[in-house]
mmCIF file with all atom_site columns, C-alpha atoms in Angstrom:
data_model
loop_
_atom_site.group_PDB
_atom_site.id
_atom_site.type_symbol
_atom_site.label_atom_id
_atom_site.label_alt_id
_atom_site.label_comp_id
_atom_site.label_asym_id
_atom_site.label_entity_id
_atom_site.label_seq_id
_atom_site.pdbx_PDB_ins_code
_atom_site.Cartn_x
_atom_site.Cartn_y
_atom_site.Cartn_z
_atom_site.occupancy
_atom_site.B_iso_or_equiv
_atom_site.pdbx_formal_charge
_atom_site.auth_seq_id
_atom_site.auth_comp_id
_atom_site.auth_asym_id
_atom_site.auth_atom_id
_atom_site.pdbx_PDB_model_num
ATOM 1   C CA . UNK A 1 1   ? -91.510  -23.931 56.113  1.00 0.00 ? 5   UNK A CA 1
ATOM 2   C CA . UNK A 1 2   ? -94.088  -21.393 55.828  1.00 0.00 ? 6   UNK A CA 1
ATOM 3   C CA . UNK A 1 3   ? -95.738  -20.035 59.466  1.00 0.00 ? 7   UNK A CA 1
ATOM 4   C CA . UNK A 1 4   ? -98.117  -22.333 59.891  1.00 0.00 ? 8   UNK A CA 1
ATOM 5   C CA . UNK A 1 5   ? -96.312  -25.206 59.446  1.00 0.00 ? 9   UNK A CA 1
ATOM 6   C CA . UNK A 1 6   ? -93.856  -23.929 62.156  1.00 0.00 ? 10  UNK A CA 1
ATOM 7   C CA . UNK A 1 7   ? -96.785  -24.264 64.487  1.00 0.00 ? 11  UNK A CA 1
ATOM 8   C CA . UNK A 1 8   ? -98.182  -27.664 63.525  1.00 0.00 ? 12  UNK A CA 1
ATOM 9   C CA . UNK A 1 9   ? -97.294  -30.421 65.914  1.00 0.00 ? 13  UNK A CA 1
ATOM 10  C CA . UNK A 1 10  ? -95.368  -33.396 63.839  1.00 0.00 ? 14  UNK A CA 1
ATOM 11  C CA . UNK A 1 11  ? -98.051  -35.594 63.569  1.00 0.00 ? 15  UNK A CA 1
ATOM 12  C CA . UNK A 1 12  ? -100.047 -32.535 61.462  1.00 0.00 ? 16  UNK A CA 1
ATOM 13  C CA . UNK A 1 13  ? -97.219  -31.594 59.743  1.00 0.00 ? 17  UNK A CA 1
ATOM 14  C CA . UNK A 1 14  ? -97.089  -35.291 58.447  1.00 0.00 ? 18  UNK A CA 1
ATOM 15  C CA . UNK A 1 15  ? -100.107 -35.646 57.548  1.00 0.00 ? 19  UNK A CA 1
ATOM 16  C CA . UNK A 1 16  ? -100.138 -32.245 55.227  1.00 0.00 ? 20  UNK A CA 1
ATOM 17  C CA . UNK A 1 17  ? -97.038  -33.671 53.770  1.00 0.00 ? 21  UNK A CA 1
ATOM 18  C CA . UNK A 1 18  ? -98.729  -37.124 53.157  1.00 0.00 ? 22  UNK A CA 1
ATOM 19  C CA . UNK A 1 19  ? -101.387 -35.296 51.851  1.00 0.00 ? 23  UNK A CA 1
ATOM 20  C CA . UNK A 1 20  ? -99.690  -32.890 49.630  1.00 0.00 ? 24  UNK A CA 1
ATOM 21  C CA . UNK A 1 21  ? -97.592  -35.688 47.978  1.00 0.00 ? 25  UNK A CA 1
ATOM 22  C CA . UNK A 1 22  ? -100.890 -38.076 47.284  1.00 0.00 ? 26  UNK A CA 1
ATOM 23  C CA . UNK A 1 23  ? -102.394 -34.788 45.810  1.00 0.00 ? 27  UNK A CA 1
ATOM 24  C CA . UNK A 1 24  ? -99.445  -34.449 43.688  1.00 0.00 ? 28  UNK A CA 1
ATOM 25  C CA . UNK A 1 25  ? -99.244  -38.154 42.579  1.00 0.00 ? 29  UNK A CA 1
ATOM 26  C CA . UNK A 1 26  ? -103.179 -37.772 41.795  1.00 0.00 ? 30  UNK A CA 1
ATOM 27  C CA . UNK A 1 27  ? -102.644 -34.553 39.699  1.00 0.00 ? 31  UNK A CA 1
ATOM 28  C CA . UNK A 1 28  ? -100.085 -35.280 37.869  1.00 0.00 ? 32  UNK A CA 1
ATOM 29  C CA . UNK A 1 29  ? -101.471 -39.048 37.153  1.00 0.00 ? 33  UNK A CA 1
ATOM 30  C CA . UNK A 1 30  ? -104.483 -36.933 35.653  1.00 0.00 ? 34  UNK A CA 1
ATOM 31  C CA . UNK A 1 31  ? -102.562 -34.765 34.014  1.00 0.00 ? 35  UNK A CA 1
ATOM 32  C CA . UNK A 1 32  ? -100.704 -37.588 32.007  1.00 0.00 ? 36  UNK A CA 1
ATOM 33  C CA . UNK A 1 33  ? -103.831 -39.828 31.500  1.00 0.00 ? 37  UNK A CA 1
ATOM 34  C CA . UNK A 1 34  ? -105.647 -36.910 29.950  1.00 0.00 ? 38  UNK A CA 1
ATOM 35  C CA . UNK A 1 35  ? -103.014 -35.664 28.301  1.00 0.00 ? 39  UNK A CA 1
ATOM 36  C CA . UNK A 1 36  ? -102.372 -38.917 26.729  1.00 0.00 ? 40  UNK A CA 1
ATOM 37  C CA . UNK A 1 37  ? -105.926 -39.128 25.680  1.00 0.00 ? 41  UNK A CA 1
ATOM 38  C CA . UNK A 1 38  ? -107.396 -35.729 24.826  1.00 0.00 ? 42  UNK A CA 1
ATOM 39  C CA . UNK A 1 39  ? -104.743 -34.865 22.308  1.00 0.00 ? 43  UNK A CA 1
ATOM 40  C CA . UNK A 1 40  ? -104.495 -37.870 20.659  1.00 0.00 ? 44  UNK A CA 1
ATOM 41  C CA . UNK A 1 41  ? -108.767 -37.054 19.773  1.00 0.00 ? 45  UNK A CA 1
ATOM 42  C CA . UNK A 1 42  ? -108.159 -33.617 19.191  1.00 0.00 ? 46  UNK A CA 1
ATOM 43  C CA . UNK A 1 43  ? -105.152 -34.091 16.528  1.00 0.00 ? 47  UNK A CA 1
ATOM 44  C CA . UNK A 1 44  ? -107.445 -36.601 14.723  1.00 0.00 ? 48  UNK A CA 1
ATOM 45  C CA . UNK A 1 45  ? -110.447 -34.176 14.605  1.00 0.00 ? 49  UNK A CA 1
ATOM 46  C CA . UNK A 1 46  ? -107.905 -31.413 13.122  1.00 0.00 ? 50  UNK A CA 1
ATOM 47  C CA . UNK A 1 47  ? -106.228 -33.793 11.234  1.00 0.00 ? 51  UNK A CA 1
ATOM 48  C CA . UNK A 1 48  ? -109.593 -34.434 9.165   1.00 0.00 ? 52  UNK A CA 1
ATOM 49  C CA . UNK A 1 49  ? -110.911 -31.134 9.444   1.00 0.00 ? 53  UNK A CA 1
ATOM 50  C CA . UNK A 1 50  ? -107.836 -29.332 7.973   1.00 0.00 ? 54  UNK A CA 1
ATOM 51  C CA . UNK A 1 51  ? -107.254 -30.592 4.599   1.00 0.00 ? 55  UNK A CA 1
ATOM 52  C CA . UNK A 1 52  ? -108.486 -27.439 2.161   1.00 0.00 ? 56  UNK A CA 1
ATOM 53  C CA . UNK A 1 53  ? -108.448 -29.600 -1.092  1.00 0.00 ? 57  UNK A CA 1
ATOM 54  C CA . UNK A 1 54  ? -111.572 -31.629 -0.008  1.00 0.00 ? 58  UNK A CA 1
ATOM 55  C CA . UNK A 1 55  ? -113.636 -29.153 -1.433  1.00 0.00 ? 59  UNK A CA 1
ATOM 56  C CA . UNK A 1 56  ? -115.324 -28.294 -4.314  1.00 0.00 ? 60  UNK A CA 1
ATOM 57  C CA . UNK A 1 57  ? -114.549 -30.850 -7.386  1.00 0.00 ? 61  UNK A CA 1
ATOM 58  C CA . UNK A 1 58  ? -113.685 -32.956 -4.253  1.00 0.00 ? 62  UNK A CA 1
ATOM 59  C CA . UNK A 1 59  ? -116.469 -32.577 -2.247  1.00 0.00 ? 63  UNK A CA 1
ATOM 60  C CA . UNK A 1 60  ? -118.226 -35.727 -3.057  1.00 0.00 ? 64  UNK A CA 1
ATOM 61  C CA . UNK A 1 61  ? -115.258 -37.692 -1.160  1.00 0.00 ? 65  UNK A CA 1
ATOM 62  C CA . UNK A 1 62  ? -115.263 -35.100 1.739   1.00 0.00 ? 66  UNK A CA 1
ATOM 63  C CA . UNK A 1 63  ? -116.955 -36.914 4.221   1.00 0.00 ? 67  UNK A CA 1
ATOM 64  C CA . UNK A 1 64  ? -115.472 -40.726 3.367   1.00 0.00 ? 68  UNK A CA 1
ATOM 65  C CA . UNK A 1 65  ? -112.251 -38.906 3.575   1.00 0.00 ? 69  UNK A CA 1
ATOM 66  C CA . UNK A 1 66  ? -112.634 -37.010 7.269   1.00 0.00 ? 70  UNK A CA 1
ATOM 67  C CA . UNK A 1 67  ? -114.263 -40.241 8.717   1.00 0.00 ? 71  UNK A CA 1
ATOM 68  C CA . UNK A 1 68  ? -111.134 -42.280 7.896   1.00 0.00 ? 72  UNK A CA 1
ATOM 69  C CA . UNK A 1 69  ? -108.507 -39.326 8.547   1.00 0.00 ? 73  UNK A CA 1
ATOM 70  C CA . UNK A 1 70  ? -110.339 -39.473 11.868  1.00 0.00 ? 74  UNK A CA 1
ATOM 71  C CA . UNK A 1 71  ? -109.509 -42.904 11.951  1.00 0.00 ? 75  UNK A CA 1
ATOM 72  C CA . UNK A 1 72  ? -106.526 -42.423 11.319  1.00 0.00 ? 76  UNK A CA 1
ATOM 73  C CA . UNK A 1 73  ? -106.417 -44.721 8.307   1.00 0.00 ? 77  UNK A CA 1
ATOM 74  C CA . UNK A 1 74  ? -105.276 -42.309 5.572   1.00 0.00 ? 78  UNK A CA 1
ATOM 75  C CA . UNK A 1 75  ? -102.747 -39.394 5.973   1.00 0.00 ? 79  UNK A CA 1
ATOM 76  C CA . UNK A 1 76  ? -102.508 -36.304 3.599   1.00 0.00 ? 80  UNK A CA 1
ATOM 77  C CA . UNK A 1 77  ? -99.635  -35.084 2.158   1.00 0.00 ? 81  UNK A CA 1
ATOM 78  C CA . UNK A 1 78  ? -99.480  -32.299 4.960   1.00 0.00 ? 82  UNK A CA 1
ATOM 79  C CA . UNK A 1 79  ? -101.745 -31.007 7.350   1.00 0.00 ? 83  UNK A CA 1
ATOM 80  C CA . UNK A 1 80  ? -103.781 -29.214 4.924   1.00 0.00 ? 84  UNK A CA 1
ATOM 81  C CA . UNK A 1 81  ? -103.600 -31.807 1.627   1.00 0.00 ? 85  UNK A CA 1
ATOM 82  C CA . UNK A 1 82  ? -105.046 -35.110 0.932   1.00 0.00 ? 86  UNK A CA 1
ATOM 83  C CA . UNK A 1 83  ? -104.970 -34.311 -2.907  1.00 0.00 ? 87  UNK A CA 1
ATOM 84  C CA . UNK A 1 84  ? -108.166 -36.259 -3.679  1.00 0.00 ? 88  UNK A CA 1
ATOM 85  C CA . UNK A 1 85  ? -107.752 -36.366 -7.278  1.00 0.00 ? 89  UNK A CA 1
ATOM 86  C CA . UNK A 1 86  ? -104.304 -37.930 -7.102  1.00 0.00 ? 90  UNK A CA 1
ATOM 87  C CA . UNK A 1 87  ? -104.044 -41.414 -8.572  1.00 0.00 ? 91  UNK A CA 1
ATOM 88  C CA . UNK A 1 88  ? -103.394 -43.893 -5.661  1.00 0.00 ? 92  UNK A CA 1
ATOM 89  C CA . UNK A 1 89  ? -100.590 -45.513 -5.845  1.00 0.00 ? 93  UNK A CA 1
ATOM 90  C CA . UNK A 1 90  ? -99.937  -49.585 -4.914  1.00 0.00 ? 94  UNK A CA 1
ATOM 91  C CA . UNK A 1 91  ? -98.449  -48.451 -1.471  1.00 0.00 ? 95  UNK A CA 1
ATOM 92  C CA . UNK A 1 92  ? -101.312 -45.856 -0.588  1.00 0.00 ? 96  UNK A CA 1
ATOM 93  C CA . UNK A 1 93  ? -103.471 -48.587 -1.584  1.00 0.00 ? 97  UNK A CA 1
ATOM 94  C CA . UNK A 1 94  ? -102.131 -51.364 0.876   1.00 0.00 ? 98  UNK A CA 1
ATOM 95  C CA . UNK A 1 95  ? -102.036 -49.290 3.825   1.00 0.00 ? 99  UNK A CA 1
ATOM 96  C CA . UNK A 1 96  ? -105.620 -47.793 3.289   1.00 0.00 ? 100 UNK A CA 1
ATOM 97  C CA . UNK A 1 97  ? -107.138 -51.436 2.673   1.00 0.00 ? 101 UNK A CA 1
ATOM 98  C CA . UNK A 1 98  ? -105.102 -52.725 5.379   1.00 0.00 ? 102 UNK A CA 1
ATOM 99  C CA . UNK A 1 99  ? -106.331 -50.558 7.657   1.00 0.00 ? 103 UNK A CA 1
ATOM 100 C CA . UNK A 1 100 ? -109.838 -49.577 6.645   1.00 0.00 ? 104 UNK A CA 1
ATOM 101 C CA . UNK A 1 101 ? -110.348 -53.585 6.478   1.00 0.00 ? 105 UNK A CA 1
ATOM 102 C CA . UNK A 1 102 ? -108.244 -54.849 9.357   1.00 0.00 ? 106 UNK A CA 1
ATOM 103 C CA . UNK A 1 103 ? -105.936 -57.066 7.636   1.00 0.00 ? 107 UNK A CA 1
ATOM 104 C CA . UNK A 1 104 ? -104.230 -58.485 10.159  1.00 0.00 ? 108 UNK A CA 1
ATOM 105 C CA . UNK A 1 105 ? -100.292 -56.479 10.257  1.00 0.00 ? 109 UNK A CA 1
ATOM 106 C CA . UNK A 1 106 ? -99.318  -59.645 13.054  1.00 0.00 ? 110 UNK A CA 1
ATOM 107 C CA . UNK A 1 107 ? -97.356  -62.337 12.326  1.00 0.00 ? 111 UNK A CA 1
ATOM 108 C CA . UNK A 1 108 ? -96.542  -61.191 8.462   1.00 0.00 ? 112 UNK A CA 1
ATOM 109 C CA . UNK A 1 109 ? -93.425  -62.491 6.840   1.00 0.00 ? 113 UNK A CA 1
ATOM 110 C CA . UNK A 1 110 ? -90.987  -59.938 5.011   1.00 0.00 ? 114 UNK A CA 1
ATOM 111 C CA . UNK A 1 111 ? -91.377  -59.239 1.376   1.00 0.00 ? 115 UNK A CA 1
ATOM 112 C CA . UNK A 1 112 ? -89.011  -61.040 -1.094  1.00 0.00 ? 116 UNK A CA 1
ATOM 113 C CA . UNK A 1 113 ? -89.507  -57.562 -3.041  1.00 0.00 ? 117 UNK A CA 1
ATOM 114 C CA . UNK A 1 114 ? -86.663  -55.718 -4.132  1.00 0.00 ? 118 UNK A CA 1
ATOM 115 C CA . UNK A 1 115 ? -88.377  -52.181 -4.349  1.00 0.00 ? 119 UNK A CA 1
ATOM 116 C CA . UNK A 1 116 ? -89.823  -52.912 -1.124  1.00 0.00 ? 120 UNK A CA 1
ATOM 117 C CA . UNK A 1 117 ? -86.937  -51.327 1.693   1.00 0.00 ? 121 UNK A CA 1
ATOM 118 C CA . UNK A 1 118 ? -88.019  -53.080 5.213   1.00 0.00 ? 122 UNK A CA 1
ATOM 119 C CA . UNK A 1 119 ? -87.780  -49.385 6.210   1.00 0.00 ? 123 UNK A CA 1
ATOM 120 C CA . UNK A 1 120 ? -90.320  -47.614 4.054   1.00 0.00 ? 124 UNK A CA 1
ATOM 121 C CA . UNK A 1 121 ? -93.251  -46.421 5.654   1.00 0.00 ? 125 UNK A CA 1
ATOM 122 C CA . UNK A 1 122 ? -95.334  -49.128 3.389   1.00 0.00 ? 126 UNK A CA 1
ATOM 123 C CA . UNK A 1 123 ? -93.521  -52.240 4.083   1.00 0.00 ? 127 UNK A CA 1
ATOM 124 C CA . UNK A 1 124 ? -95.574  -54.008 6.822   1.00 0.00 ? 128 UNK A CA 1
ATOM 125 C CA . UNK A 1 125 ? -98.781  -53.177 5.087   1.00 0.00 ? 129 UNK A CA 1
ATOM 126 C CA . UNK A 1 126 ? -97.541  -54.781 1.625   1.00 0.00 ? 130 UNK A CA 1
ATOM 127 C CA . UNK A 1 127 ? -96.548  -57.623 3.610   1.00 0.00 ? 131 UNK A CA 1
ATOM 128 C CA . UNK A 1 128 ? -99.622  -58.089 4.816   1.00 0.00 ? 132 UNK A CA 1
ATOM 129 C CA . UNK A 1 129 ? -101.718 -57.425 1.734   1.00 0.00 ? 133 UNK A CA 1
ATOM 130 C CA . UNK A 1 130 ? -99.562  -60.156 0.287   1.00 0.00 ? 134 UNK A CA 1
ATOM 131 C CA . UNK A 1 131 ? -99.831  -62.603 2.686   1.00 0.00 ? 135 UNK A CA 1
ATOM 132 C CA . UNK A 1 132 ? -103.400 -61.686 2.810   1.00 0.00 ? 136 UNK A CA 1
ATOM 133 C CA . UNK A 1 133 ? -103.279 -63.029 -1.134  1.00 0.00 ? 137 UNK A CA 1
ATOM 134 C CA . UNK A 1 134 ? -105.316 -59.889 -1.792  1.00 0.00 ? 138 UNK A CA 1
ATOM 135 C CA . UNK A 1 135 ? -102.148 -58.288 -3.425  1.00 0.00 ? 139 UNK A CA 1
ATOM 136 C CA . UNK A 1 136 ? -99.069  -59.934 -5.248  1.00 0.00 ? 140 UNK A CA 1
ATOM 137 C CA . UNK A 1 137 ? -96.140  -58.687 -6.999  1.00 0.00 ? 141 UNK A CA 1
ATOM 138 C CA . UNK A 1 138 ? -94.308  -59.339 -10.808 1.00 0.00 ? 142 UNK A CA 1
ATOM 139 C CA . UNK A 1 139 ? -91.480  -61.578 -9.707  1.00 0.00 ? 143 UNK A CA 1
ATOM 140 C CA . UNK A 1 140 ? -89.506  -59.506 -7.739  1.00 0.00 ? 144 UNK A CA 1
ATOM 141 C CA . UNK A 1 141 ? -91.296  -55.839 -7.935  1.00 0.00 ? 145 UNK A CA 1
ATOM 142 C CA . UNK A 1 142 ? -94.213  -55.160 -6.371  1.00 0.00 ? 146 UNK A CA 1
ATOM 143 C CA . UNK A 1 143 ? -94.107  -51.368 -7.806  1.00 0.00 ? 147 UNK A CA 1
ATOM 144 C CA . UNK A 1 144 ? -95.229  -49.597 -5.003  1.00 0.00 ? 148 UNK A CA 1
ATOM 145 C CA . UNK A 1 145 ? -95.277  -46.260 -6.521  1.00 0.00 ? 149 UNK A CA 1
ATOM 146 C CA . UNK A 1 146 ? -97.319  -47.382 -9.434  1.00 0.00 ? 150 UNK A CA 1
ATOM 147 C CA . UNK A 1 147 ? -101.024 -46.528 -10.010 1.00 0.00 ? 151 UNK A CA 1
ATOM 148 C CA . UNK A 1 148 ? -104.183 -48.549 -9.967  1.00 0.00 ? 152 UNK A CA 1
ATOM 149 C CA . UNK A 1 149 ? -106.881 -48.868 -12.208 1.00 0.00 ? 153 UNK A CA 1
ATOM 150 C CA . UNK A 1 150 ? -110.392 -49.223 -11.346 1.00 0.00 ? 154 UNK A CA 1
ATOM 151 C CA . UNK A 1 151 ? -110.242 -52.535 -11.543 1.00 0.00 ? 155 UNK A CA 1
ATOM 152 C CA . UNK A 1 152 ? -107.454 -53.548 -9.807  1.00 0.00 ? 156 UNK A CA 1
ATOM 153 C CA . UNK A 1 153 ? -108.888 -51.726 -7.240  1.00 0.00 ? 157 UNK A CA 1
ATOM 154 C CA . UNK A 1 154 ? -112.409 -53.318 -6.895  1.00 0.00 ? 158 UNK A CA 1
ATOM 155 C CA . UNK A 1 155 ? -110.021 -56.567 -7.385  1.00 0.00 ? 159 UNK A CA 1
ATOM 156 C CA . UNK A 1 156 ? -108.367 -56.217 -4.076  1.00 0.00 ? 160 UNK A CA 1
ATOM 157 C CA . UNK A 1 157 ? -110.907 -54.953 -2.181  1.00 0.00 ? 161 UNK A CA 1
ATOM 158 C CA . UNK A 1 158 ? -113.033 -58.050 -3.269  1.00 0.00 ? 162 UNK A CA 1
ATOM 159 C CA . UNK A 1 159 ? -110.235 -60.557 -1.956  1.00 0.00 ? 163 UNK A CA 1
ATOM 160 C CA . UNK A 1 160 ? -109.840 -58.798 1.227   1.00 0.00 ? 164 UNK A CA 1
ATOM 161 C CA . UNK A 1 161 ? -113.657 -58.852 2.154   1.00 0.00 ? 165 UNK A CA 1
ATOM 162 C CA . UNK A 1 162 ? -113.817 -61.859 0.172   1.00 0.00 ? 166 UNK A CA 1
ATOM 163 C CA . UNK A 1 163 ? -116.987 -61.390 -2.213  1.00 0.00 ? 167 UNK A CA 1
ATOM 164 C CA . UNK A 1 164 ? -117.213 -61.435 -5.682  1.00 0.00 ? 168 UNK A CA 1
ATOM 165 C CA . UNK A 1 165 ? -116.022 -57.943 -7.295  1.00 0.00 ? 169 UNK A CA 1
ATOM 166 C CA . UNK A 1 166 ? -119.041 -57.572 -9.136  1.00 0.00 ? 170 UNK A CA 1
ATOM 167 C CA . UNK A 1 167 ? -120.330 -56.738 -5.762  1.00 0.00 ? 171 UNK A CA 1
ATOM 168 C CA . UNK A 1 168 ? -117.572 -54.541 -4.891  1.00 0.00 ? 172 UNK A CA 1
ATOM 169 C CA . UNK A 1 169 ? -117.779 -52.981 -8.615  1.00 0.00 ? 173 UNK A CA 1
ATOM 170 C CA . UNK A 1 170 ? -121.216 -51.839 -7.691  1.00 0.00 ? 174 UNK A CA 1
ATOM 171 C CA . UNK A 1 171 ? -119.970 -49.920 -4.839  1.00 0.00 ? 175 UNK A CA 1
ATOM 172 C CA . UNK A 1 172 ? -118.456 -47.793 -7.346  1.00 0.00 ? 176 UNK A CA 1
ATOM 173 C CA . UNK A 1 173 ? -121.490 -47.556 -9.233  1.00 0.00 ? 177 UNK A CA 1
ATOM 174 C CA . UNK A 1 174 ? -120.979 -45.047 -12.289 1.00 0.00 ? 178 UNK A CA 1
ATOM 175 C CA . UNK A 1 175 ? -118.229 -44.072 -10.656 1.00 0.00 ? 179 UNK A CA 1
ATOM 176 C CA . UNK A 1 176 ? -116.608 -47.313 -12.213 1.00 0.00 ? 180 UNK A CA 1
ATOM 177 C CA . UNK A 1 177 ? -114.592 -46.870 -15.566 1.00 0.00 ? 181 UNK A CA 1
ATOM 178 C CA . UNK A 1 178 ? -112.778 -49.620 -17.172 1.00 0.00 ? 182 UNK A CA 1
ATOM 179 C CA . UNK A 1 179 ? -109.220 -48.670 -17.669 1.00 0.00 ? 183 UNK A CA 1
ATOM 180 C CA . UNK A 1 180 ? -109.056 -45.762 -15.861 1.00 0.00 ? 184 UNK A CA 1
ATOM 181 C CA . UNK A 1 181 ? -107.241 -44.838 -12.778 1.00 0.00 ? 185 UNK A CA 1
ATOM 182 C CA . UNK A 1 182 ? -108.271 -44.615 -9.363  1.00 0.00 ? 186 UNK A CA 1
ATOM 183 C CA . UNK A 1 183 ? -107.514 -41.438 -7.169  1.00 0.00 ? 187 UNK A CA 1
ATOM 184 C CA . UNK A 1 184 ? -107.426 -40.929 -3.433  1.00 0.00 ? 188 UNK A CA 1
ATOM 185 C CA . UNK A 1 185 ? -110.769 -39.762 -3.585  1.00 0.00 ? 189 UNK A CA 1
ATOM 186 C CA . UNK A 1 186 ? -112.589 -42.907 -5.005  1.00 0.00 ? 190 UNK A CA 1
ATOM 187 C CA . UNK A 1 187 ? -110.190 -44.803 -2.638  1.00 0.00 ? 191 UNK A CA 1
ATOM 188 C CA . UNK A 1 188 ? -111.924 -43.296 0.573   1.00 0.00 ? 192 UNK A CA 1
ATOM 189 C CA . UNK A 1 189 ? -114.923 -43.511 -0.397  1.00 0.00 ? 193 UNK A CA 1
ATOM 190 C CA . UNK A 1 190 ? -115.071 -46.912 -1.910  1.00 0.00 ? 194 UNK A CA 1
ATOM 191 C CA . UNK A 1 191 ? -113.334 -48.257 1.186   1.00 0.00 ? 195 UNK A CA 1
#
């Protein structure tokens, strides 16, 4: 007890202590609600601000890519690389449509697929492409790692929102190239 406590008559002295311990509770409530908020923001600002690759021969996805980094619906391959001009692979592809599109990741049955580990970081968005209908497999394989062509993509994209993929094709624009392959870039911005 400091000296002025020593002096306090109980009924003071209980009351500080009351009022110390609801200060405390308040504070650190605050503390935890903000912290719980406030960094969860800030990381998703950083996380779209610091990918370096976004530039330059990129720079016509930068701002379809930061918008969904911000919403936290793609990931780079660290903090500072999305690799834009990467084909996008069958995995990459499910989770961003998933999420960009809200495909509902509820009530999804596991994937008969054999390349599909219930523990890979793509597994519940595959499921739910598939059970969406907007994505399917060859027999067993679904090929996760495998890239997508232009068309598969505007293919997918048109069952999830469930137009006709001329509609989605003219998204692309000129953009769209029969036979070729998709990258990250196009991706994002398409989606």
């Amino acid at each position: 007890m400091n000296k002025q406590q020593h002096y306090m008559n109980p009924r003071e002295r209980s009351f500080m202590i009351r009022s110390k311990k609801a200060f405390a509770a308040l504070a650190i409530t605050a503390a935890v609600g903000f912290s719980s908020i406030v960094p969860f923001n800030v990381l998703q600002v950083l996380a779209a601000t610091n990918f370096m690759d976004i530039d330059g021969a990129a720079a016509s996805y930068k701002t379809a890519i930061e918008e969904m980094a911000k919403q936290n619906v793609i990931s780079g391959f660290s903090d500072t690389q999305y690799k834009p001009n990467q084909n996008v692979t069958r995995a990459e592809l499910a989770k961003i449509v998933a999420l960009a599109l809200h495909v509902d990741l509820t009530n999804t049955k596991k994937s008969d697929f054999t390349d599909v580990a219930e523990s890979a970081w793509y597994a519940s968005y595959v499921a739910a492409m598939v059970n969406n209908g907007a994505m399917k497999g060859e027999g067993n394989s679904f090929s996760p790692t495998k890239s997508v062509t232009h068309e598969q993509l505007v293919e997918i994209v048109a069952a999830v929102l469930k137009v006709d993929t001329d509609k989605v094709k003219g998204l692309l624009g000129t953009a769209f190239t029969a036979g070729k392959l998709a990258s990250r870039g196009e991706v994002a911005m398409l989606v």
